[in-house]
PDB file of C-alpha atoms and ligand atoms in Angstrom:
ATOM      1  CA  MET A 960      66.686 204.079 392.254  1.00  0.00           C
ATOM      2  CA  LYS A 961      66.876 207.464 390.474  1.00  0.00           C
ATOM      3  CA  ILE A 962      65.863 210.756 392.155  1.00  0.00           C
ATOM      4  CA  ILE A 963      64.218 213.974 391.093  1.00  0.00           C
ATOM      5  CA  ASP A 964      65.929 217.278 391.918  1.00  0.00           C
ATOM      6  CA  THR A 965      63.009 219.841 391.926  1.00  0.00           C
ATOM      7  CA  HIS A 966      65.413 222.888 392.064  1.00  0.00           C
ATOM      8  CA  ALA A 967      68.647 223.464 390.317  1.00  0.00           C
ATOM      9  CA  HIS A 968      70.496 226.353 388.505  1.00  0.00           C
ATOM     10  CA  TYR A 969      72.604 224.858 385.724  1.00  0.00           C
ATOM     11  CA  ASP A 970      72.803 228.307 384.051  1.00  0.00           C
ATOM     12  CA  ASP A 971      75.108 229.362 386.991  1.00  0.00           C
ATOM     13  CA  ARG A 972      78.566 230.271 385.838  1.00  0.00           C
ATOM     14  CA  GLN A 973      80.038 227.549 388.022  1.00  0.00           C
ATOM     15  CA  PHE A 974      78.897 225.206 385.396  1.00  0.00           C
ATOM     16  CA  ASP A 975      80.531 226.953 382.452  1.00  0.00           C
ATOM     17  CA  THR A 976      83.303 224.551 382.087  1.00  0.00           C
ATOM     18  CA  ASP A 977      81.420 221.294 381.930  1.00  0.00           C
ATOM     19  CA  ARG A 978      77.694 222.037 381.950  1.00  0.00           C
ATOM     20  CA  TYR A 979      76.309 219.684 379.376  1.00  0.00           C
ATOM     21  CA  GLU A 980      78.750 216.961 380.090  1.00  0.00           C
ATOM     22  CA  LEU A 981      77.773 217.048 383.751  1.00  0.00           C
ATOM     23  CA  ILE A 982      74.016 217.098 382.946  1.00  0.00           C
ATOM     24  CA  GLU A 983      74.402 213.990 380.719  1.00  0.00           C
ATOM     25  CA  ARG A 984      76.464 212.208 383.277  1.00  0.00           C
ATOM     26  CA  ILE A 985      74.061 212.744 386.164  1.00  0.00           C
ATOM     27  CA  LEU A 986      71.026 211.914 384.028  1.00  0.00           C
ATOM     28  CA  SER A 987      72.604 208.563 383.070  1.00  0.00           C
ATOM     29  CA  ASP A 988      73.676 208.009 386.684  1.00  0.00           C
ATOM     30  CA  ASN A 989      71.255 208.463 389.628  1.00  0.00           C
ATOM     31  CA  VAL A 990      69.186 211.506 388.638  1.00  0.00           C
ATOM     32  CA  LEU A 991      65.826 210.763 387.047  1.00  0.00           C
ATOM     33  CA  GLY A 992      65.281 214.410 386.187  1.00  0.00           C
ATOM     34  CA  PHE A 993      65.415 217.979 387.468  1.00  0.00           C
ATOM     35  CA  ILE A 994      63.769 221.370 387.125  1.00  0.00           C
ATOM     36  CA  ASN A 995      65.985 224.209 386.177  1.00  0.00           C
ATOM     37  CA  ILE A 996      64.793 227.330 387.907  1.00  0.00           C
ATOM     38  CA  GLY A 997      64.488 230.878 386.446  1.00  0.00           C
ATOM     39  CA  CYS A 998      65.606 233.848 388.502  1.00  0.00           C
ATOM     40  CA  ASP A 999      65.419 236.517 385.874  1.00  0.00           C
ATOM     41  CA  ILE A1000      64.446 236.780 382.102  1.00  0.00           C
ATOM     42  CA  GLU A1001      67.793 235.493 380.955  1.00  0.00           C
ATOM     43  CA  SER A1002      67.876 232.410 383.216  1.00  0.00           C
ATOM     44  CA  SER A1003      64.210 231.784 382.482  1.00  0.00           C
ATOM     45  CA  ILE A1004      64.925 231.591 378.809  1.00  0.00           C
ATOM     46  CA  PHE A1005      67.925 229.362 379.490  1.00  0.00           C
ATOM     47  CA  SER A1006      65.712 227.047 381.614  1.00  0.00           C
ATOM     48  CA  SER A1007      63.060 226.823 378.957  1.00  0.00           C
ATOM     49  CA  GLU A1008      65.702 226.028 376.165  1.00  0.00           C
ATOM     50  CA  LEU A1009      67.351 223.438 378.431  1.00  0.00           C
ATOM     51  CA  SER A1010      64.077 221.678 378.896  1.00  0.00           C
ATOM     52  CA  LYS A1011      63.670 221.354 375.142  1.00  0.00           C
ATOM     53  CA  LYS A1012      67.074 219.775 374.936  1.00  0.00           C
ATOM     54  CA  TYR A1013      66.643 216.945 377.344  1.00  0.00           C
ATOM     55  CA  ASP A1014      63.515 214.691 377.908  1.00  0.00           C
ATOM     56  CA  ASN A1015      63.754 214.541 381.768  1.00  0.00           C
ATOM     57  CA  VAL A1016      64.625 218.188 382.270  1.00  0.00           C
ATOM     58  CA  TYR A1017      61.785 220.683 383.079  1.00  0.00           C
ATOM     59  CA  ALA A1018      61.836 224.375 383.729  1.00  0.00           C
ATOM     60  CA  SER A1019      60.384 227.154 385.745  1.00  0.00           C
ATOM     61  CA  VAL A1020      60.333 230.846 384.834  1.00  0.00           C
ATOM     62  CA  GLY A1021      60.211 233.800 387.169  1.00  0.00           C
ATOM     63  CA  ILE A1022      61.904 236.812 388.661  1.00  0.00           C
ATOM     64  CA  HIS A1023      63.802 236.143 392.001  1.00  0.00           C
ATOM     65  CA  PRO A1024      63.294 238.927 394.547  1.00  0.00           C
ATOM     66  CA  GLY A1025      66.984 239.741 394.298  1.00  0.00           C
ATOM     67  CA  MET A1026      66.612 240.449 390.671  1.00  0.00           C
ATOM     68  CA  VAL A1027      63.565 242.821 390.677  1.00  0.00           C
ATOM     69  CA  ASP A1028      65.626 246.004 390.508  1.00  0.00           C
ATOM     70  CA  GLU A1029      67.197 245.052 387.114  1.00  0.00           C
ATOM     71  CA  THR A1030      63.953 243.709 385.665  1.00  0.00           C
ATOM     72  CA  GLU A1031      61.908 245.805 383.236  1.00  0.00           C
ATOM     73  CA  GLU A1032      58.228 246.356 383.720  1.00  0.00           C
ATOM     74  CA  ASP A1033      57.128 244.256 380.670  1.00  0.00           C
ATOM     75  CA  TYR A1034      58.506 241.041 382.344  1.00  0.00           C
ATOM     76  CA  THR A1035      55.067 239.302 382.859  1.00  0.00           C
ATOM     77  CA  GLU A1036      54.559 239.370 379.074  1.00  0.00           C
ATOM     78  CA  LYS A1037      57.930 237.759 378.530  1.00  0.00           C
ATOM     79  CA  LEU A1038      57.275 235.093 381.219  1.00  0.00           C
ATOM     80  CA  LYS A1039      53.821 234.365 379.647  1.00  0.00           C
ATOM     81  CA  GLU A1040      55.459 233.829 376.297  1.00  0.00           C
ATOM     82  CA  LEU A1041      57.970 231.378 377.814  1.00  0.00           C
ATOM     83  CA  CYS A1042      55.060 229.420 379.424  1.00  0.00           C
ATOM     84  CA  LYS A1043      53.912 228.377 375.971  1.00  0.00           C
ATOM     85  CA  ASN A1044      56.658 225.711 376.249  1.00  0.00           C
ATOM     86  CA  LYS A1045      54.712 222.821 377.993  1.00  0.00           C
ATOM     87  CA  LYS A1046      57.911 221.862 379.855  1.00  0.00           C
ATOM     88  CA  VAL A1047      57.762 225.075 381.766  1.00  0.00           C
ATOM     89  CA  VAL A1048      55.949 223.596 384.799  1.00  0.00           C
ATOM     90  CA  ALA A1049      55.984 226.518 387.422  1.00  0.00           C
ATOM     91  CA  ILE A1050      56.484 230.118 388.060  1.00  0.00           C
ATOM     92  CA  GLY A1051      59.550 230.589 390.176  1.00  0.00           C
ATOM     93  CA  GLU A1052      61.534 231.350 391.986  1.00  0.00           C
ATOM     94  CA  ILE A1053      59.611 234.224 393.291  1.00  0.00           C
ATOM     95  CA  GLY A1054      59.203 235.815 396.734  1.00  0.00           C
ATOM     96  CA  LEU A1055      60.915 238.055 399.207  1.00  0.00           C
ATOM     97  CA  ASP A1056      64.529 238.377 400.238  1.00  0.00           C
ATOM     98  CA  TYR A1057      65.471 240.947 402.853  1.00  0.00           C
ATOM     99  CA  HIS A1058      68.922 239.520 403.547  1.00  0.00           C
ATOM    100  CA  TYR A1059      71.162 242.004 401.858  1.00  0.00           C
ATOM    101  CA  GLU A1060      71.057 245.627 402.523  1.00  0.00           C
ATOM    102  CA  GLY A1061      69.604 248.112 400.093  1.00  0.00           C
ATOM    103  CA  TYR A1062      66.701 245.962 398.888  1.00  0.00           C
ATOM    104  CA  ASP A1063      63.527 247.579 397.620  1.00  0.00           C
ATOM    105  CA  ARG A1064      60.829 246.032 399.803  1.00  0.00           C
ATOM    106  CA  GLU A1065      57.830 247.644 398.058  1.00  0.00           C
ATOM    107  CA  ARG A1066      59.100 246.507 394.534  1.00  0.00           C
ATOM    108  CA  GLN A1067      59.834 242.930 395.849  1.00  0.00           C
ATOM    109  CA  ILE A1068      56.317 242.704 397.187  1.00  0.00           C
ATOM    110  CA  ARG A1069      54.764 244.089 394.010  1.00  0.00           C
ATOM    111  CA  PHE A1070      56.727 241.571 391.856  1.00  0.00           C
ATOM    112  CA  PHE A1071      55.799 238.686 394.208  1.00  0.00           C
ATOM    113  CA  ARG A1072      52.042 239.583 394.063  1.00  0.00           C
ATOM    114  CA  GLU A1073      52.167 240.089 390.283  1.00  0.00           C
ATOM    115  CA  GLN A1074      53.775 236.737 389.743  1.00  0.00           C
ATOM    116  CA  LEU A1075      51.297 234.868 392.192  1.00  0.00           C
ATOM    117  CA  ALA A1076      48.567 236.389 390.001  1.00  0.00           C
ATOM    118  CA  LEU A1077      50.284 235.248 386.844  1.00  0.00           C
ATOM    119  CA  ALA A1078      50.619 231.671 388.146  1.00  0.00           C
ATOM    120  CA  LYS A1079      46.945 231.787 388.969  1.00  0.00           C
ATOM    121  CA  GLU A1080      46.047 232.989 385.499  1.00  0.00           C
ATOM    122  CA  LEU A1081      48.142 230.231 383.882  1.00  0.00           C
ATOM    123  CA  SER A1082      47.210 227.565 386.446  1.00  0.00           C
ATOM    124  CA  LEU A1083      50.789 226.875 387.300  1.00  0.00           C
ATOM    125  CA  PRO A1084      52.329 225.995 390.629  1.00  0.00           C
ATOM    126  CA  VAL A1085      54.673 228.524 392.253  1.00  0.00           C
ATOM    127  CA  ILE A1086      58.138 228.049 393.717  1.00  0.00           C
ATOM    128  CA  ILE A1087      58.649 230.441 396.609  1.00  0.00           C
ATOM    129  CA  HIS A1088      61.939 231.911 397.921  1.00  0.00           C
ATOM    130  CA  SER A1089      61.825 233.582 401.260  1.00  0.00           C
ATOM    131  CA  ARG A1090      64.837 234.857 403.188  1.00  0.00           C
ATOM    132  CA  ASP A1091      64.700 236.895 406.311  1.00  0.00           C
ATOM    133  CA  ALA A1092      61.140 237.815 405.222  1.00  0.00           C
ATOM    134  CA  THR A1093      58.918 235.179 406.809  1.00  0.00           C
ATOM    135  CA  GLU A1094      56.304 237.610 408.182  1.00  0.00           C
ATOM    136  CA  ASP A1095      55.651 239.464 404.915  1.00  0.00           C
ATOM    137  CA  THR A1096      55.815 236.282 402.939  1.00  0.00           C
ATOM    138  CA  MET A1097      53.215 234.497 405.086  1.00  0.00           C
ATOM    139  CA  GLU A1098      50.994 237.609 405.024  1.00  0.00           C
ATOM    140  CA  ILE A1099      50.982 237.619 401.241  1.00  0.00           C
ATOM    141  CA  LEU A1100      50.436 233.787 401.035  1.00  0.00           C
ATOM    142  CA  ARG A1101      47.525 233.991 403.491  1.00  0.00           C
ATOM    143  CA  GLU A1102      45.975 236.771 401.511  1.00  0.00           C
ATOM    144  CA  LEU A1103      46.514 235.528 397.995  1.00  0.00           C
ATOM    145  CA  ARG A1104      46.212 231.746 398.532  1.00  0.00           C
ATOM    146  CA  PRO A1105      48.167 230.273 395.585  1.00  0.00           C
ATOM    147  CA  GLU A1106      46.527 227.157 394.219  1.00  0.00           C
ATOM    148  CA  LYS A1107      49.685 225.193 394.243  1.00  0.00           C
ATOM    149  CA  ALA A1108      52.803 226.433 395.925  1.00  0.00           C
ATOM    150  CA  VAL A1109      56.106 225.002 397.406  1.00  0.00           C
ATOM    151  CA  MET A1110      58.384 226.753 399.855  1.00  0.00           C
ATOM    152  CA  HIS A1111      61.844 226.107 398.468  1.00  0.00           C
ATOM    153  CA  CYS A1112      65.074 225.592 400.583  1.00  0.00           C
ATOM    154  CA  PHE A1113      63.038 225.479 403.823  1.00  0.00           C
ATOM    155  CA  SER A1114      64.991 226.039 407.016  1.00  0.00           C
ATOM    156  CA  GLY A1115      62.330 227.526 409.269  1.00  0.00           C
ATOM    157  CA  SER A1116      60.553 226.251 412.316  1.00  0.00           C
ATOM    158  CA  ALA A1117      58.038 223.471 412.716  1.00  0.00           C
ATOM    159  CA  GLU A1118      55.449 226.005 413.502  1.00  0.00           C
ATOM    160  CA  ILE A1119      55.866 227.862 410.159  1.00  0.00           C
ATOM    161  CA  ALA A1120      55.944 224.537 408.309  1.00  0.00           C
ATOM    162  CA  ALA A1121      52.653 223.645 409.941  1.00  0.00           C
ATOM    163  CA  GLU A1122      51.104 226.902 408.910  1.00  0.00           C
ATOM    164  CA  LEU A1123      52.262 226.408 405.381  1.00  0.00           C
ATOM    165  CA  VAL A1124      50.852 223.001 405.230  1.00  0.00           C
ATOM    166  CA  LYS A1125      47.606 224.242 406.470  1.00  0.00           C
ATOM    167  CA  LEU A1126      47.627 226.631 403.476  1.00  0.00           C
ATOM    168  CA  GLY A1127      48.212 223.526 401.297  1.00  0.00           C
ATOM    169  CA  ILE A1128      51.807 224.697 400.642  1.00  0.00           C
ATOM    170  CA  MET A1129      54.516 221.971 400.175  1.00  0.00           C
ATOM    171  CA  ILE A1130      57.837 222.083 401.900  1.00  0.00           C
ATOM    172  CA  SER A1131      61.076 221.437 399.986  1.00  0.00           C
ATOM    173  CA  PHE A1132      64.452 220.638 401.537  1.00  0.00           C
ATOM    174  CA  THR A1133      67.947 221.296 400.219  1.00  0.00           C
ATOM    175  CA  GLY A1134      71.259 219.972 401.668  1.00  0.00           C
ATOM    176  CA  VAL A1135      70.640 222.410 404.419  1.00  0.00           C
ATOM    177  CA  LEU A1136      68.729 219.579 406.159  1.00  0.00           C
ATOM    178  CA  THR A1137      71.906 217.652 406.557  1.00  0.00           C
ATOM    179  CA  PHE A1138      73.884 220.567 408.227  1.00  0.00           C
ATOM    180  CA  LYS A1139      74.769 220.082 411.926  1.00  0.00           C
ATOM    181  CA  ASN A1140      73.253 223.494 412.833  1.00  0.00           C
ATOM    182  CA  SER A1141      69.911 222.681 411.161  1.00  0.00           C
ATOM    183  CA  LYS A1142      67.974 221.367 414.205  1.00  0.00           C
ATOM    184  CA  LYS A1143      64.921 223.647 413.345  1.00  0.00           C
ATOM    185  CA  ALA A1144      64.678 222.234 409.884  1.00  0.00           C
ATOM    186  CA  VAL A1145      65.069 218.609 411.159  1.00  0.00           C
ATOM    187  CA  LYS A1146      62.202 219.258 413.560  1.00  0.00           C
ATOM    188  CA  ALA A1147      60.123 220.729 410.841  1.00  0.00           C
ATOM    189  CA  CYS A1148      60.831 217.713 408.603  1.00  0.00           C
ATOM    190  CA  GLU A1149      59.941 215.317 411.412  1.00  0.00           C
ATOM    191  CA  GLU A1150      56.578 217.000 412.127  1.00  0.00           C
ATOM    192  CA  THR A1151      55.477 217.577 408.511  1.00  0.00           C
ATOM    193  CA  PRO A1152      53.524 214.805 406.791  1.00  0.00           C
ATOM    194  CA  ILE A1153      55.792 213.177 404.085  1.00  0.00           C
ATOM    195  CA  GLU A1154      53.084 213.743 401.436  1.00  0.00           C
ATOM    196  CA  MET A1155      53.889 217.480 401.700  1.00  0.00           C
ATOM    197  CA  LEU A1156      57.659 217.163 401.331  1.00  0.00           C
ATOM    198  CA  MET A1157      59.923 217.402 398.296  1.00  0.00           C
ATOM    199  CA  LEU A1158      63.619 217.320 397.678  1.00  0.00           C
ATOM    200  CA  GLU A1159      65.938 219.655 395.812  1.00  0.00           C
ATOM    201  CA  THR A1160      69.506 220.821 395.765  1.00  0.00           C
ATOM    202  CA  ASP A1161      69.536 224.474 394.785  1.00  0.00           C
ATOM    203  CA  SER A1162      72.706 223.531 392.851  1.00  0.00           C
ATOM    204  CA  PRO A1163      75.342 224.846 392.593  1.00  0.00           C
ATOM    205  CA  TYR A1164      74.670 226.114 396.220  1.00  0.00           C
ATOM    206  CA  MET A1165      73.739 224.313 399.391  1.00  0.00           C
ATOM    207  CA  ALA A1166      75.957 221.189 398.923  1.00  0.00           C
ATOM    208  CA  PRO A1167      75.063 218.686 401.665  1.00  0.00           C
ATOM    209  CA  THR A1168      77.324 217.525 404.508  1.00  0.00           C
ATOM    210  CA  GLY A1169      80.242 215.598 403.046  1.00  0.00           C
ATOM    211  CA  TYR A1170      80.368 217.990 400.124  1.00  0.00           C
ATOM    212  CA  ARG A1171      80.342 221.284 401.931  1.00  0.00           C
ATOM    213  CA  GLY A1172      82.271 223.968 400.112  1.00  0.00           C
ATOM    214  CA  GLN A1173      82.069 222.054 396.828  1.00  0.00           C
ATOM    215  CA  ARG A1174      79.916 222.795 393.852  1.00  0.00           C
ATOM    216  CA  CYS A1175      76.613 221.006 394.230  1.00  0.00           C
ATOM    217  CA  ASP A1176      74.848 219.103 391.553  1.00  0.00           C
ATOM    218  CA  SER A1177      71.524 217.178 391.337  1.00  0.00           C
ATOM    219  CA  SER A1178      73.144 213.792 392.196  1.00  0.00           C
ATOM    220  CA  MET A1179      73.584 215.114 395.760  1.00  0.00           C
ATOM    221  CA  THR A1180      69.879 215.119 396.310  1.00  0.00           C
ATOM    222  CA  MET A1181      70.593 211.517 397.333  1.00  0.00           C
ATOM    223  CA  VAL A1182      72.364 212.762 400.451  1.00  0.00           C
ATOM    224  CA  THR A1183      69.398 214.862 401.573  1.00  0.00           C
ATOM    225  CA  ALA A1184      67.082 211.926 400.809  1.00  0.00           C
ATOM    226  CA  GLY A1185      69.138 209.842 403.099  1.00  0.00           C
ATOM    227  CA  LYS A1186      68.759 212.430 405.885  1.00  0.00           C
ATOM    228  CA  LEU A1187      65.048 212.670 405.271  1.00  0.00           C
ATOM    229  CA  ALA A1188      64.781 208.905 405.469  1.00  0.00           C
ATOM    230  CA  GLU A1189      66.635 208.806 408.760  1.00  0.00           C
ATOM    231  CA  ILE A1190      64.419 211.578 410.184  1.00  0.00           C
ATOM    232  CA  LYS A1191      61.232 209.739 409.122  1.00  0.00           C
ATOM    233  CA  GLY A1192      62.488 206.347 410.143  1.00  0.00           C
ATOM    234  CA  ILE A1193      62.051 204.817 406.595  1.00  0.00           C
ATOM    235  CA  SER A1194      64.419 203.493 404.095  1.00  0.00           C
ATOM    236  CA  THR A1195      66.169 205.807 401.692  1.00  0.00           C
ATOM    237  CA  GLU A1196      64.479 203.974 398.681  1.00  0.00           C
ATOM    238  CA  GLU A1197      61.032 204.687 400.257  1.00  0.00           C
ATOM    239  CA  ALA A1198      61.950 208.416 400.916  1.00  0.00           C
ATOM    240  CA  ILE A1199      63.103 208.780 397.300  1.00  0.00           C
ATOM    241  CA  SER A1200      60.059 206.979 395.960  1.00  0.00           C
ATOM    242  CA  ILE A1201      57.580 209.102 397.980  1.00  0.00           C
ATOM    243  CA  CYS A1202      59.331 212.391 397.253  1.00  0.00           C
ATOM    244  CA  ASN A1203      59.614 211.545 393.590  1.00  0.00           C
ATOM    245  CA  ASP A1204      55.899 210.817 393.458  1.00  0.00           C
ATOM    246  CA  ASN A1205      55.127 214.107 395.250  1.00  0.00           C
ATOM    247  CA  ALA A1206      57.077 216.036 392.730  1.00  0.00           C
ATOM    248  CA  ILE A1207      55.634 214.292 389.811  1.00  0.00           C
ATOM    249  CA  LYS A1208      52.099 214.975 391.091  1.00  0.00           C
ATOM    250  CA  PHE A1209      52.894 218.563 392.156  1.00  0.00           C
ATOM    251  CA  PHE A1210      54.525 219.773 388.981  1.00  0.00           C
ATOM    252  CA  GLY A1211      52.791 217.277 386.568  1.00  0.00           C
ATOM    253  CA  LEU A1212      56.081 215.711 385.413  1.00  0.00           C
ATOM    254  CA  ASP A1213      56.171 212.784 383.044  1.00  0.00           C
ATOM    255  CA  PHE A1214      59.169 210.437 382.949  1.00  0.00           C
ATOM    256  CA  SER A1215      57.565 207.570 381.136  1.00  0.00           C
TER     257      SER A1215
HETATM  258 ZN1   ZN B 895      67.184 228.602 393.797  1.00  0.00          ZN
END
């Protein structure tokens, strides 16, 4: 059974040596398809172009909170233009990231709100990145209520997961779910209805247990699926099938 990776960054320079070779190999191996995620204008253009190159590759476009300082004010027009490609299936990754010192909180919040509005205008789902910013992120989500949203690379508590689900927001797990120190995420996974869960890698980052320290690629989504299956007490095939269906429905993907 092949798996969908809902979040990867094949524009990353870690793929410079073998990017297209690798993509072709994983797509003919155990990866049904993936979504390449935009973090700034350049990677959004890359994602859109990549989706035109391969049938089973989709794209998202957006400005990551860590990239707002370098982004010019006319970015929404540029993103809108990219969304004319029907294989651009989401706005993302967008959100808040207070992890590194020197971030501009007000600017991050403004970009987050503007891109949530853009997604609403274009009727596209949003992919949310939130790091060390749970309170502000939740406040904005409660206020702006995106029609369709997923919290990417979730590692928070079961309580936060429950609050997201109440807002109709999906939860997506990376290899972090397989880490020994991820008890919180495991509990959140346990308590969240499987219909609200999706799988991703965040390649080249977040390689699952067994591959830690290595470059991650979409084929490793399988490892996280195995962990999710174990947590939910179902077979890996069942977990893959349900999470694939969730992604297909949520992003409107077509692999026929
Ligand atoms: Zn990412």
